[in-house]
Tab-separated table of C-alpha atoms in Angstrom:
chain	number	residue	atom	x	y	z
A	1	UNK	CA	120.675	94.245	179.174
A	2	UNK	CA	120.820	97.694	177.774
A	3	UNK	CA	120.391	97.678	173.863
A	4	UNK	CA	123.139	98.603	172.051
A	5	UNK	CA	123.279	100.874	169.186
A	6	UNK	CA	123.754	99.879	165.557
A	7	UNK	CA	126.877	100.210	165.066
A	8	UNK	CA	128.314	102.384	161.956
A	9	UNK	CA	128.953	100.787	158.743
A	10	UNK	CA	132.547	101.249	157.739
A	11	UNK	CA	132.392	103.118	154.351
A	12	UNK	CA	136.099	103.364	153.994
A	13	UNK	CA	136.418	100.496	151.655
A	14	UNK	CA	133.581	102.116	149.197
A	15	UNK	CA	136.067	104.669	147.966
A	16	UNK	CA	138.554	101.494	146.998
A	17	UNK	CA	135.520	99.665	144.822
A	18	UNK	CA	134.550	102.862	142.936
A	19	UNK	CA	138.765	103.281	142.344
A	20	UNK	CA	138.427	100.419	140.657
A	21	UNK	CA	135.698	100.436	138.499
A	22	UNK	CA	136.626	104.062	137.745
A	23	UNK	CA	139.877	102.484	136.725
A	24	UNK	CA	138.490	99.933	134.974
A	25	UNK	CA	136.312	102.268	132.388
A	26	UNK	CA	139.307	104.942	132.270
A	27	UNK	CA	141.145	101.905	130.452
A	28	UNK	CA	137.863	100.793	128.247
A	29	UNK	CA	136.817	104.444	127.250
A	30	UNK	CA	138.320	104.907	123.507
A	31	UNK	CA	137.769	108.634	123.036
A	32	UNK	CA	138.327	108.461	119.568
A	33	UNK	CA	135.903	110.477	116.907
A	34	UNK	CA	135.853	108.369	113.994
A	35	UNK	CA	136.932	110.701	111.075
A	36	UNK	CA	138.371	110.078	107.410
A	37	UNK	CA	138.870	111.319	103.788
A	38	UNK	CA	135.200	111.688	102.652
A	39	UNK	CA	134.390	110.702	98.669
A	40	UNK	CA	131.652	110.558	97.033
A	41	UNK	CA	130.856	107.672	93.908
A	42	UNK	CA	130.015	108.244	90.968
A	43	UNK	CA	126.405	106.656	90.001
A	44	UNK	CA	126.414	103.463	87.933
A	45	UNK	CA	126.650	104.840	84.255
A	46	UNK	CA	123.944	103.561	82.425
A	47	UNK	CA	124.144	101.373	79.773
A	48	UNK	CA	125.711	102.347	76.279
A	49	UNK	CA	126.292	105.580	77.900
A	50	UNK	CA	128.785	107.706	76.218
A	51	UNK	CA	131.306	109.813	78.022
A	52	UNK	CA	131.455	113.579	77.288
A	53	UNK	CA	134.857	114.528	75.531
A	54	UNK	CA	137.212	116.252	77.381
A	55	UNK	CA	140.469	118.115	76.449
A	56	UNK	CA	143.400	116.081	77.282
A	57	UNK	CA	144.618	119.796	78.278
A	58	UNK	CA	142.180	119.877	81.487
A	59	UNK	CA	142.963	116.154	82.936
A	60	UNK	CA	145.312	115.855	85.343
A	61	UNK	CA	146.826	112.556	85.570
A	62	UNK	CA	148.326	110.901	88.502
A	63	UNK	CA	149.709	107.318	88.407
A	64	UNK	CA	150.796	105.368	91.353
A	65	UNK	CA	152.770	101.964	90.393
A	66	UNK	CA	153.077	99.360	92.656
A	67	UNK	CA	155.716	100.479	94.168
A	68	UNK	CA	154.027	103.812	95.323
A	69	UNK	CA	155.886	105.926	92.695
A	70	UNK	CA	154.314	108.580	91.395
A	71	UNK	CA	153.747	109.584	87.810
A	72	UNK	CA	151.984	112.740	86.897
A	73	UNK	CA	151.229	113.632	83.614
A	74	UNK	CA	153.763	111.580	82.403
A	75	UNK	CA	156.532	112.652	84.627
A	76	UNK	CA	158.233	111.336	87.751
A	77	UNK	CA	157.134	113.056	90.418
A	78	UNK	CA	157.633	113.238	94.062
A	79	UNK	CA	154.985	113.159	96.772
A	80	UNK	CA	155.807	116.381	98.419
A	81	UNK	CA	155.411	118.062	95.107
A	82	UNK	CA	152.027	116.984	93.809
A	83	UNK	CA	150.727	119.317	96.068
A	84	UNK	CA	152.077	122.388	94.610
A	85	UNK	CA	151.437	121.312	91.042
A	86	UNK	CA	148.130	120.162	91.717
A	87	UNK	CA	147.187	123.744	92.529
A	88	UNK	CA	149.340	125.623	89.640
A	89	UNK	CA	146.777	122.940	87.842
A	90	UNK	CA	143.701	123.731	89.090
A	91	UNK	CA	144.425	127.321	89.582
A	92	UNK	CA	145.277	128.069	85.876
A	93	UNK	CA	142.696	129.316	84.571
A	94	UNK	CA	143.826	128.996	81.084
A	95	UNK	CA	140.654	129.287	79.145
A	96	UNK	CA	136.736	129.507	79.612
A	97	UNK	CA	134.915	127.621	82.191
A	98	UNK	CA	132.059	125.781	81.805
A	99	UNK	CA	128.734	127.816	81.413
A	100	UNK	CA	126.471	128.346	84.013
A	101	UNK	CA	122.376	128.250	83.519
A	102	UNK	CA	121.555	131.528	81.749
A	103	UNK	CA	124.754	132.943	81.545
A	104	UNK	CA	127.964	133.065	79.013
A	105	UNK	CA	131.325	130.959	79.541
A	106	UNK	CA	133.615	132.956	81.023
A	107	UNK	CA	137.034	133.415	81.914
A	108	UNK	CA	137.801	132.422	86.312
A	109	UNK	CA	138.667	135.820	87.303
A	110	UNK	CA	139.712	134.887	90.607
A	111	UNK	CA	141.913	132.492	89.261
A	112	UNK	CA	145.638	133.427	90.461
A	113	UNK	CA	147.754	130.653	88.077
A	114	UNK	CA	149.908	131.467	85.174
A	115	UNK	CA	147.141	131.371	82.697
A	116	UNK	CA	149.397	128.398	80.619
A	117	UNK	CA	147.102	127.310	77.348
A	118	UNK	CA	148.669	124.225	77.787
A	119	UNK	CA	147.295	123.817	81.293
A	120	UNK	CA	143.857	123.649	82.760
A	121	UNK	CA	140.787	125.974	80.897
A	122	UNK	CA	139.094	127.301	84.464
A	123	UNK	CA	138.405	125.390	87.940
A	124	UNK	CA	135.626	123.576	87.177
A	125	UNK	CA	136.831	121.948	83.831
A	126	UNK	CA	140.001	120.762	85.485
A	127	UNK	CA	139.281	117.095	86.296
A	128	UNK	CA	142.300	115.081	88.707
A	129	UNK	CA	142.077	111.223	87.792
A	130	UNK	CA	144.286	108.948	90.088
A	131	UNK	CA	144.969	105.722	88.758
A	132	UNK	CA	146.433	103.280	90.705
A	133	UNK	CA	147.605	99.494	90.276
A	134	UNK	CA	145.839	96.710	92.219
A	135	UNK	CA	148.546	95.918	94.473
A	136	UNK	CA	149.384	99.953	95.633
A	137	UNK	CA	149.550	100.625	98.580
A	138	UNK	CA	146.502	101.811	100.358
A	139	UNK	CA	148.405	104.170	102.488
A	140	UNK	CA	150.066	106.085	99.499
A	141	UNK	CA	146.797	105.934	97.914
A	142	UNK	CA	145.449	108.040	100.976
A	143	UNK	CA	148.784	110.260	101.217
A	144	UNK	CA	147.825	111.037	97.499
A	145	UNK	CA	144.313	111.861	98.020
A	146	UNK	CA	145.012	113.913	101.183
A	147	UNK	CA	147.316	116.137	99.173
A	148	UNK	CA	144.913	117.071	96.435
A	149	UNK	CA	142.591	118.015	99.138
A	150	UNK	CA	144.653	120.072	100.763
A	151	UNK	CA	145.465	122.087	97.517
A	152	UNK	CA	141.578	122.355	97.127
A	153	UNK	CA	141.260	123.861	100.350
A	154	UNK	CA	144.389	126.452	100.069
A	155	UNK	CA	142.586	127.647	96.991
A	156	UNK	CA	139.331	127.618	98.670
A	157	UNK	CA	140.394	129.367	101.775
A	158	UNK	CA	142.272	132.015	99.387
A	159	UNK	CA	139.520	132.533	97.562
A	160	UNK	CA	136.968	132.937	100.756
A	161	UNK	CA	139.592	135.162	102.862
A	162	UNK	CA	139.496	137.852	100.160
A	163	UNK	CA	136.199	137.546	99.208
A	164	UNK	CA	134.740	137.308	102.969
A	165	UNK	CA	137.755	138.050	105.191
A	166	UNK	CA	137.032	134.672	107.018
A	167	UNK	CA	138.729	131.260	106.015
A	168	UNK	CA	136.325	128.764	104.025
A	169	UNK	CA	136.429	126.687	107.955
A	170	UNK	CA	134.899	129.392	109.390
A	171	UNK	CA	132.323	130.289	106.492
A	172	UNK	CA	131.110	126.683	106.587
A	173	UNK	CA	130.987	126.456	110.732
A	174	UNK	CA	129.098	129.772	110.799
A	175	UNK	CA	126.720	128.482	108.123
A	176	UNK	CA	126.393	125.356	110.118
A	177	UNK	CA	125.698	127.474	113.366
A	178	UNK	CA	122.886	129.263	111.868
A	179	UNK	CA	121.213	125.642	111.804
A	180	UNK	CA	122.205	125.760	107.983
A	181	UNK	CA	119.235	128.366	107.491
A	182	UNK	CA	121.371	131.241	107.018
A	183	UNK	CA	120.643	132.051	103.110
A	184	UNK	CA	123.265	134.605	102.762
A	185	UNK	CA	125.673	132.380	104.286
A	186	UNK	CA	124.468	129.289	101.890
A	187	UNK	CA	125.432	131.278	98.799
A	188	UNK	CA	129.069	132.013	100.186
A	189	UNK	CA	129.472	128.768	101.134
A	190	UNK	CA	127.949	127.492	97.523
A	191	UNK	CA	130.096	130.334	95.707
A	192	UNK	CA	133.561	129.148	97.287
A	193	UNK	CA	132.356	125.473	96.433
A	194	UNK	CA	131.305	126.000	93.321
A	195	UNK	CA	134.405	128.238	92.149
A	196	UNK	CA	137.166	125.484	93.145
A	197	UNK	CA	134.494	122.174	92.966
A	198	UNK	CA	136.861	119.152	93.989
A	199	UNK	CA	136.503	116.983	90.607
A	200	UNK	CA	138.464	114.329	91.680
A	201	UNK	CA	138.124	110.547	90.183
A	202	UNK	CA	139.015	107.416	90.567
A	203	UNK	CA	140.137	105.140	87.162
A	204	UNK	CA	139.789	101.467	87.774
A	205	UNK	CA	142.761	99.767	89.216
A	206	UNK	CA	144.895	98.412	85.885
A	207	UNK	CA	145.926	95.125	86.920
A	208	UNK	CA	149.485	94.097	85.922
A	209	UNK	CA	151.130	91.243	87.157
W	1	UNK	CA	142.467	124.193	186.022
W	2	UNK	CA	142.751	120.674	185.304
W	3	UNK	CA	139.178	119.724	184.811
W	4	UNK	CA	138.685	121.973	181.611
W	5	UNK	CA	142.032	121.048	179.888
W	6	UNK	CA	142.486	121.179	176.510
W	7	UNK	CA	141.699	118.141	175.614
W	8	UNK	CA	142.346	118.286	171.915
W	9	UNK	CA	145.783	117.578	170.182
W	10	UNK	CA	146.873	118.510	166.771
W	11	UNK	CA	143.960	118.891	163.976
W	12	UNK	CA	141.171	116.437	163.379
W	13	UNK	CA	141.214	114.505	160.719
W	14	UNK	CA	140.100	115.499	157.424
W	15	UNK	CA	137.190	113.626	156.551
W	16	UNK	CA	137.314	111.472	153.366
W	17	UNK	CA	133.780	110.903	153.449
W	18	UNK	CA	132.719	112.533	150.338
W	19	UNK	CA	135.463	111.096	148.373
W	20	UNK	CA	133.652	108.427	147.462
W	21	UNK	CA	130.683	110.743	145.799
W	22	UNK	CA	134.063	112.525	143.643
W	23	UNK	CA	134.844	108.783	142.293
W	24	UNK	CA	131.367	107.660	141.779
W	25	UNK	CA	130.850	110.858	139.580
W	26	UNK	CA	134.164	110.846	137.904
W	27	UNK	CA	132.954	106.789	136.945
W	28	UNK	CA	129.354	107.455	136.221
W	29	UNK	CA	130.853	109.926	133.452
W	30	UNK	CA	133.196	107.217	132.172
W	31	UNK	CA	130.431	105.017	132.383
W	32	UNK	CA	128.514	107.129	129.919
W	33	UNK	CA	131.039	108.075	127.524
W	34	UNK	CA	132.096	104.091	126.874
W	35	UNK	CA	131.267	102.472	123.904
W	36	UNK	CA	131.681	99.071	123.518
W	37	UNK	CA	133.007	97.826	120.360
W	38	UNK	CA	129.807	95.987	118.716
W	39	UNK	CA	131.807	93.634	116.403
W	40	UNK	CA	134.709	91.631	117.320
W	41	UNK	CA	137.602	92.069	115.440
W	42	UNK	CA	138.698	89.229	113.174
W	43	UNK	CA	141.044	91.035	111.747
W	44	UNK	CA	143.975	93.101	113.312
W	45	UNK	CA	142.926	96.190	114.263
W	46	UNK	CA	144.097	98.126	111.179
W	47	UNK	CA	146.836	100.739	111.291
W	48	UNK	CA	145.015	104.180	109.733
W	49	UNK	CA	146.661	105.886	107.307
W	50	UNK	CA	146.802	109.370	108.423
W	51	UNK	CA	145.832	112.509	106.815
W	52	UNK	CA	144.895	116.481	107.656
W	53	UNK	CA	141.960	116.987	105.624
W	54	UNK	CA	139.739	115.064	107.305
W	55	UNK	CA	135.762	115.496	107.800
W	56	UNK	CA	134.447	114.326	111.301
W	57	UNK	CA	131.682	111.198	110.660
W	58	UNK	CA	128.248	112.432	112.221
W	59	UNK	CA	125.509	110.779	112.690
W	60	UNK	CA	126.989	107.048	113.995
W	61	UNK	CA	123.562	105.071	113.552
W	62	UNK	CA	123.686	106.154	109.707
W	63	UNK	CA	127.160	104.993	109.551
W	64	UNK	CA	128.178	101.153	108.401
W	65	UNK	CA	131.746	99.641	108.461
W	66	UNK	CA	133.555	97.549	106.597
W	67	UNK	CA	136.704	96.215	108.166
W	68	UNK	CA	139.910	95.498	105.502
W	69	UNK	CA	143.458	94.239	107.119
W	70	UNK	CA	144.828	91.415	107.917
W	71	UNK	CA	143.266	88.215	109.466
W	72	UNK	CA	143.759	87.173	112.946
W	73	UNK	CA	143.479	83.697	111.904
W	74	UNK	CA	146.374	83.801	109.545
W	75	UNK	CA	146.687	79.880	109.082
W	76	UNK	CA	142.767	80.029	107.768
W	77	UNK	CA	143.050	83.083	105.691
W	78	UNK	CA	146.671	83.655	105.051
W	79	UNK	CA	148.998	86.485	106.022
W	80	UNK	CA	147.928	89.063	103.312
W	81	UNK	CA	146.687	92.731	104.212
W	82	UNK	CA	143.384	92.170	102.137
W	83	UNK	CA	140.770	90.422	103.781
W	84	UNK	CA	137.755	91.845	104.342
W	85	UNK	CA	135.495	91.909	107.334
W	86	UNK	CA	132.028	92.681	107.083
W	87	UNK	CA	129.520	92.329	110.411
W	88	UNK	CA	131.491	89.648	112.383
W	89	UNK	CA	132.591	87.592	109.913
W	90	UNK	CA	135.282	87.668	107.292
W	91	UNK	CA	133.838	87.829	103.753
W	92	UNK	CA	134.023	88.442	100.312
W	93	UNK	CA	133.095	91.802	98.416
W	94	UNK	CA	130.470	89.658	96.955
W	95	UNK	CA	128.513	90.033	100.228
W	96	UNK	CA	128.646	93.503	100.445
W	97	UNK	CA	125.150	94.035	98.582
W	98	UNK	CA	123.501	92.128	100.871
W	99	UNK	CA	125.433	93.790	103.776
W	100	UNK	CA	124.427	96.945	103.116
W	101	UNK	CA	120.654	95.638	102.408
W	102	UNK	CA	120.999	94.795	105.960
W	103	UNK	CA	122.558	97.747	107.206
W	104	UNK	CA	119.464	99.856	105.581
W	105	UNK	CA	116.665	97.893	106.554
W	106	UNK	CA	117.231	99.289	110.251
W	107	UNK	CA	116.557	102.515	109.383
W	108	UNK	CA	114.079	104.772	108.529
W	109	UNK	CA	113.778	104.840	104.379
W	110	UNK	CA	114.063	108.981	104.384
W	111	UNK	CA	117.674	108.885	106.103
W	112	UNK	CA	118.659	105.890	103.058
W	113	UNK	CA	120.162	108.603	101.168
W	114	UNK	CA	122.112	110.072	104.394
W	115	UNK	CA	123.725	106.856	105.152
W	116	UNK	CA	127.805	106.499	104.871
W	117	UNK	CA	129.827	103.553	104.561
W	118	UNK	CA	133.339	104.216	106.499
W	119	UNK	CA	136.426	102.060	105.506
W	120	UNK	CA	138.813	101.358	107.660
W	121	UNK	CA	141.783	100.019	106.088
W	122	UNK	CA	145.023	99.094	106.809
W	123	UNK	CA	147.956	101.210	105.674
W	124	UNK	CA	149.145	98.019	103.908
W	125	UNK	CA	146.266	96.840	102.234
W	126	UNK	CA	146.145	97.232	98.358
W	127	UNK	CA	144.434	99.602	96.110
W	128	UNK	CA	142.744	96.585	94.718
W	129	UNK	CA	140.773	95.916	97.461
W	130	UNK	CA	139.143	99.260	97.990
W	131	UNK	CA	138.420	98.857	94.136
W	132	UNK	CA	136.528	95.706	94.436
W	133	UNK	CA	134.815	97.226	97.321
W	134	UNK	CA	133.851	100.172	95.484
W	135	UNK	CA	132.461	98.716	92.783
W	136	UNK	CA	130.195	96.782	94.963
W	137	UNK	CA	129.178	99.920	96.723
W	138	UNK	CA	127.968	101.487	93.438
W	139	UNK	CA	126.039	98.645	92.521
W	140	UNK	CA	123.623	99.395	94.975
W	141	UNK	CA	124.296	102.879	95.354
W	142	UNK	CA	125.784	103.455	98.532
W	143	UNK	CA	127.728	106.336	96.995
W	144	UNK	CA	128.866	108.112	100.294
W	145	UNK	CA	131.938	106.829	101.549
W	146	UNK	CA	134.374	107.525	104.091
W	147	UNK	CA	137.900	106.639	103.862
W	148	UNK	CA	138.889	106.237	107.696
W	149	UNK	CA	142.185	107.979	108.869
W	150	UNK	CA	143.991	109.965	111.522
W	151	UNK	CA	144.145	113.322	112.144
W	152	UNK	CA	147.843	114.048	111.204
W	153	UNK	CA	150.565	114.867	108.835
W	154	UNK	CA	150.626	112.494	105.879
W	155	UNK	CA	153.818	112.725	104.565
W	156	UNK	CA	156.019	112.146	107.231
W	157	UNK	CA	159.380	114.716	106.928
């Protein structure tokens, strides 16, 4: 009897499995990049610890009711203004500015705003404070904090595109493609922080039922 | 004349044969790429809020999460927006200390400091609760925090 040769494995089916696993993962894979609205705390005062005083003049108050109305300094205010008068705010320049180490308080002379007294002293005086009630909703809450951030970064991109022609995005990508080694590139990146510093806080919830 | 005709009609078949190498490569990447969710979800999976200025999270091992929307178990824990998941349990912000203990005890004490705790919250879920939770973050000074959210327009027009 002559021996007969193996015959082939039929591999046509092979392609079918690996469809469906393939299929199977496409569905599973969640390409998703986790990103959010980053804050930092403040550290746990400690005790009998006294706040510094600040001018009534350079806070900035936003109220959110419980039902997500908006009161800002007192007025009525709607969400797709805050924006624009959170930067006339910040961008005032009213006054003096905090000293630095070593050096005299002086006026923000990049500071484009219409210089109101009544309104914020320089950039890094002007303090935001959102209060909120308990029951507000957490989505307004966000809306609110995503605006005020976005008036930072107008003014910080302004700021960096005349300074460095380049938008503060770029400035901070190129820093962070020179392995964050670049020293020339750390000081305009610390300059454009430090002259619009996001000095935003948080006052705990009131609670009125 | 009739011995050497052409035997052959039409084309030959294309061969498929290395199709199955394409797939295989195509699912080894997807393979690769898939996470599986660690926790299970006792709560709804929450609806983001969405916002534009967003910062990407880096660094995932660094990163902890605390779950707040509303329970799947809703004749346990009621229909509200505010309960609060923490590892794979619903809890109470009184647990967060020791959650984050937990969460830093796997790793390494120099990248403590590093470490972010990412919300994710449901649109509907109050104020209130991201208070509470705050507080408790401060007490033992998880200060870095990470509101989770889309990438899109918040105010819708």
């Amino acid at each position: 009897m002559a021996r007969r040769e193996n015959p082939e494995i039929n591999a046509g089916s092979m392609a079918d499995i690996a469809f469906l696993l393939l299929i199977f993962f496409l569905v599973t894979t969640t390409m998703d990049v986790d990103s959010g609205i980053s804050k930092r705390l403040a550290e746990k005062p400690p005790k009998n610890y006294e706040p510094p005083k600040i001018k009534q003049k350079n806070i900035f108050e936003i109220s959110i009711n419980r039902n997500n109305q908006l009161f800002v300094d007192g007025q009525v205010m709607e969400m797709k203004d805050l924006r624009e008068a959170a930067l006339n705010f910040i961008d005032n320049g009213g006054g003096l500015g905090n000293a630095k180490e070593g050096e005299e308080a002086k006026p923000c002379d990049y500071c484009q705003g219409a210089k109101d007294p009544e309104s914020s002293d320089h950039p890094n005086k002007a303090i935001i404070a959102v209060e909120s009630d308990r029951a507000t909703e957490y989505g307004t809450y966000i809306v609110v904090q995503n605006e005020l951030l976005s008036a930072y970064s107008e003014l910080r991109d302004r700021l960096s595109q005349k300074k460095y022609n380049m938008t503060y995005p770029e400035l901070e990508e190129a820093f962070k493609a020179s392995g964050r080694k670049d020293e020339s590139l750390r000081k305009k990146v610390e300059f454009i922080k430090n002259s619009y510093p996001q000095i935003i806080t948080d006052i705990e919830p009131t609670d009125v039922n | 004349m009739a011995k050497f005709g052409k035997k052959k009609k039409g084309l030959p078949p294309v061969s498929t044969a290395s199709l199955p190498d394409i797939v295989f490569m195509l699912l080894f990447f997807f393979m690769v790429t898939t996470t599986m969710r660690e926790t299970d979800l006792k709560i709804d999976s929450p609806r983001l809020p969405s916002a534009s200025e967003v910062k990407k999270l880096e660094h995932k091992s660094l990163v902890t999460t605390i779950y707040v929307g509303k329970a799947k178990e809703t004749g346990k824990y009621g229909t509200g927006f505010n309960r609060i998941q923490l590892n794979d349990k619903i809890g109470t912000p009184d647990q967060i200390p020791a959650f984050i203990e937990n969460a830093r005890s796997k790793v390494s004490e120099t990248e403590v400091p590093f470490m972010t705790t990412s919300i994710k919250a449901d649109k509907e879920s109050n104020v209130g609760t991201l208070a509470d939770i705050r507080l408790k973050l401060r007490d033992v000074n998880a200060l870095k925090l990470s509101l989770s959210t889309q990438k899109g327009d918040a105010i819708k027009k």
